Amino acid sequence: MTTTPQPTPIEEYAVLGDTETAALVSRGGSIDWLCLPRFDSPACFAGLLGTRDNGRWLLGPVGDARSTRRYVDNSFVLETVHETDSGRVTVTDLMPIGDGRADIVRSVRGERGTVRMRHEWTVRFDYGKVRPWVSRGVGHRLDSDVITAIAGPDMLVLRGTRLPDPEDGHHVDEFDVAAGETYTFSTTWFPSHEPVPAPLDIDSRIKETIDVSNAWAHRCSYEGPYREQVVRSLLTLRLLTHSRYGGIVAAPTTSLPEDFGGERNWDYRFCWLRDASLTLEALVSSGYLEEARLWRNWLIRAVAGDPEDLQIMYAVDGARRLPERTLDHLPGYAGSAPVRIGNGAVDQRQSDVLGEVMIALDEARRAGLEVSAQGWAMQRALVDDLAKHWDQPDNGLWEIRGPLRHFTHSRVMVWAAFDRAVRSVEEHDLEGPVERWREVRDAVRDEVLSRGYDPVRGTFTQHYETTEVDASLLLIPLVGFLPADDPRVLGTVRAVESDLMRDGFLLRYRTQTGVDGLPGDEHPFLACSWWLVSAYAACGRVADATALMDRLVGLVNDVGLVSEEYDPQHGRMVGNFPQAFSHLALIGAAHAVAAAEKVAAQQAADPASD
């Protein structure tokens, strides 16, 4: 009887990226996920969602090893040290940034003794389904011979210090690395109708990649608590931002499950307006204004057209068609099927989205981003359109696949859209029907306070037809709908704590109510716990905010990355990885703690100011 091998735990992966796509590499040296040339391209290494036969690139020690790893400075150049009984080697992995190419570079350097290494290069195009023609080929005129893999429009070339002839459609080799020896390998994607690109000057590309990343990190203006985690999270958000298009993907992966063995498996390799807006806020608050300009320009292109055609998400280049389908040839991570590509939520109505967009652009203007006439015209048209249908039910923040509801968070964010539109006229002298916008803003606020609040429990509710709560209600004071010390806000924080806390971390909502129309359960959603940190801080519960923040930053893996959810019972990460939503919420929580500590210090120094 054969048993299915256990998958590599999600937290055991690190990410490599060139700000156009990204790869996941395990501590043992296996690149198990890579889409080329874009985040949303079909994967050529898809072992993450299947087996090694679905594609991977392994460069790791044979047998047992003690492995530690780190990113070099503020880059995503990964150094992994493998120590065996016979010696020690360092493997350096990276995707060079800034040159418009699609390369992965890997080198192994002997440090002590001798270590036997295994090298496997198994390419499977179209998400692990298409077996390419693999052969020894002719490279660029500057090359010695290379190994190529070709199928249809895609071609990969493998270069390296040591490349025996491929066998049975892939490259497999074992070799010893002694102290002082270095073996270097690279893989390059290019369209199969084009000539083989020139080999890289690897040493210079490593240096340039580190230097560019360090320079970017140096621009961070945040100097408060948890700065190390904040900087790495900012770098992760940058990695998920396509440097040419400006689109910001929610994660570089698809179908890493929210429920192991279940069907809550979604494709996050797209640009949600909500997630991107929140990412923009995190970047702007930390001193990154140019990124706001890049994303605003992407937004103008993506949503151009009839305001009624606004989508909640787009492809990284602004494309609109993201049909959802399943890949039945892949068994899924830990047997979690189906594996999905595309996302059916693209057609949902989520009324909160424009609120997040307006908040982000308002913050960018306040930080000094110049007003774009075309950008403001777009915002005005979208707000005017929202005024026509703001009172309709929607799918909500969490993309509920059950019946449409009047979600309280959605209504609060509708209020925010009109509030920021009004501010834009009042504070930035922009033109717009401000009286009409004020009228709608006030009507939305009155409705939320009368229909979205349960006076019996003293809490806001998930939607108008329930007494259940939702973690998104924690955003009510954070977007300015009510002050943090309002009794209704304080009661909501207590209700969320009471109903949604699981093993010290926060759920999005109780799935047992059936509100989302899906079977199965899910684990605590990490962004929600960071929202609770921010809510604690805003409410003056600084000690509670710090205690929870300490627990949360303790969950990031050894290279500072975090997933969508966390399973506290088994101590493991869950969901797509690394997750922009989690990292941006971490940044916001750190800023909130820093602000609360500053207020507390001022009050301690001058009690009369309280």
GROMACS .gro file of N, CA and C in nm, residues 226 497 532-533 535-551 592-593 596-597 600:
model
   78
  226TYR      N    1   0.819   4.738   1.597
  226TYR     CA    2   0.804   4.632   1.498
  226TYR      C    3   0.855   4.677   1.359
  497GLU      N    4  -1.470   4.021   2.001
  497GLU     CA    5  -1.384   3.940   2.086
  497GLU      C    6  -1.458   3.817   2.137
  532LEU      N    7  -0.788   4.394   1.485
  532LEU     CA    8  -0.820   4.402   1.628
  532LEU      C    9  -0.710   4.477   1.704
  533VAL      N   10  -0.584   4.454   1.666
  533VAL     CA   11  -0.475   4.532   1.725
  533VAL      C   12  -0.500   4.681   1.702
  535ALA      N   13  -0.781   4.832   1.637
  535ALA     CA   14  -0.899   4.877   1.712
  535ALA      C   15  -0.865   4.894   1.860
  536TYR      N   16  -0.793   4.798   1.917
  536TYR     CA   17  -0.747   4.812   2.056
  536TYR      C   18  -0.671   4.944   2.074
  537ALA      N   19  -0.577   4.967   1.984
  537ALA     CA   20  -0.493   5.087   1.995
  537ALA      C   21  -0.577   5.213   1.985
  538ALA      N   22  -0.671   5.215   1.890
  538ALA     CA   23  -0.756   5.333   1.874
  538ALA      C   24  -0.844   5.357   1.996
  539CYS      N   25  -0.887   5.248   2.062
  539CYS     CA   26  -0.973   5.258   2.180
  539CYS      C   27  -0.895   5.286   2.308
  540GLY      N   28  -0.764   5.294   2.298
  540GLY     CA   29  -0.682   5.321   2.416
  540GLY      C   30  -0.640   5.198   2.492
  541ARG      N   31  -0.670   5.079   2.441
  541ARG     CA   32  -0.630   4.955   2.507
  541ARG      C   33  -0.490   4.916   2.458
  542VAL      N   34  -0.392   4.997   2.493
  542VAL     CA   35  -0.258   4.984   2.438
  542VAL      C   36  -0.193   4.852   2.480
  543ALA      N   37  -0.212   4.813   2.607
  543ALA     CA   38  -0.151   4.688   2.654
  543ALA      C   39  -0.208   4.569   2.578
  544ASP      N   40  -0.340   4.569   2.555
  544ASP     CA   41  -0.402   4.460   2.478
  544ASP      C   42  -0.352   4.461   2.334
  545ALA      N   43  -0.338   4.580   2.276
  545ALA     CA   44  -0.288   4.590   2.139
  545ALA      C   45  -0.147   4.533   2.128
  546THR      N   46  -0.062   4.570   2.221
  546THR     CA   47   0.077   4.523   2.217
  546THR      C   48   0.086   4.373   2.239
  547ALA      N   49   0.007   4.321   2.333
  547ALA     CA   50   0.011   4.177   2.362
  547ALA      C   51  -0.031   4.096   2.239
  548LEU      N   52  -0.139   4.139   2.173
  548LEU     CA   53  -0.184   4.067   2.054
  548LEU      C   54  -0.085   4.085   1.940
  549MET      N   55  -0.030   4.203   1.925
  549MET     CA   56   0.068   4.227   1.819
  549MET      C   57   0.190   4.138   1.837
  550ASP      N   58   0.234   4.122   1.960
  550ASP     CA   59   0.350   4.036   1.986
  550ASP      C   60   0.320   3.891   1.944
  551ARG      N   61   0.198   3.844   1.975
  551ARG     CA   62   0.162   3.707   1.935
  551ARG      C   63   0.159   3.694   1.783
  592ALA      N   64  -0.068   5.188   1.417
  592ALA     CA   65  -0.168   5.217   1.520
  592ALA      C   66  -0.108   5.205   1.659
  593VAL      N   67  -0.026   5.102   1.682
  593VAL     CA   68   0.040   5.086   1.812
  593VAL      C   69   0.134   5.203   1.838
  596ALA      N   70  -0.072   5.504   1.933
  596ALA     CA   71  -0.130   5.490   2.067
  596ALA      C   72  -0.025   5.505   2.175
  597GLU      N   73   0.093   5.450   2.152
  597GLU     CA   74   0.200   5.465   2.251
  597GLU      C   75   0.243   5.610   2.263
  600ALA      N   76  -0.024   5.778   2.474
  600ALA     CA   77  -0.012   5.737   2.614
  600ALA      C   78   0.107   5.805   2.681
   0.00000   0.00000   0.00000
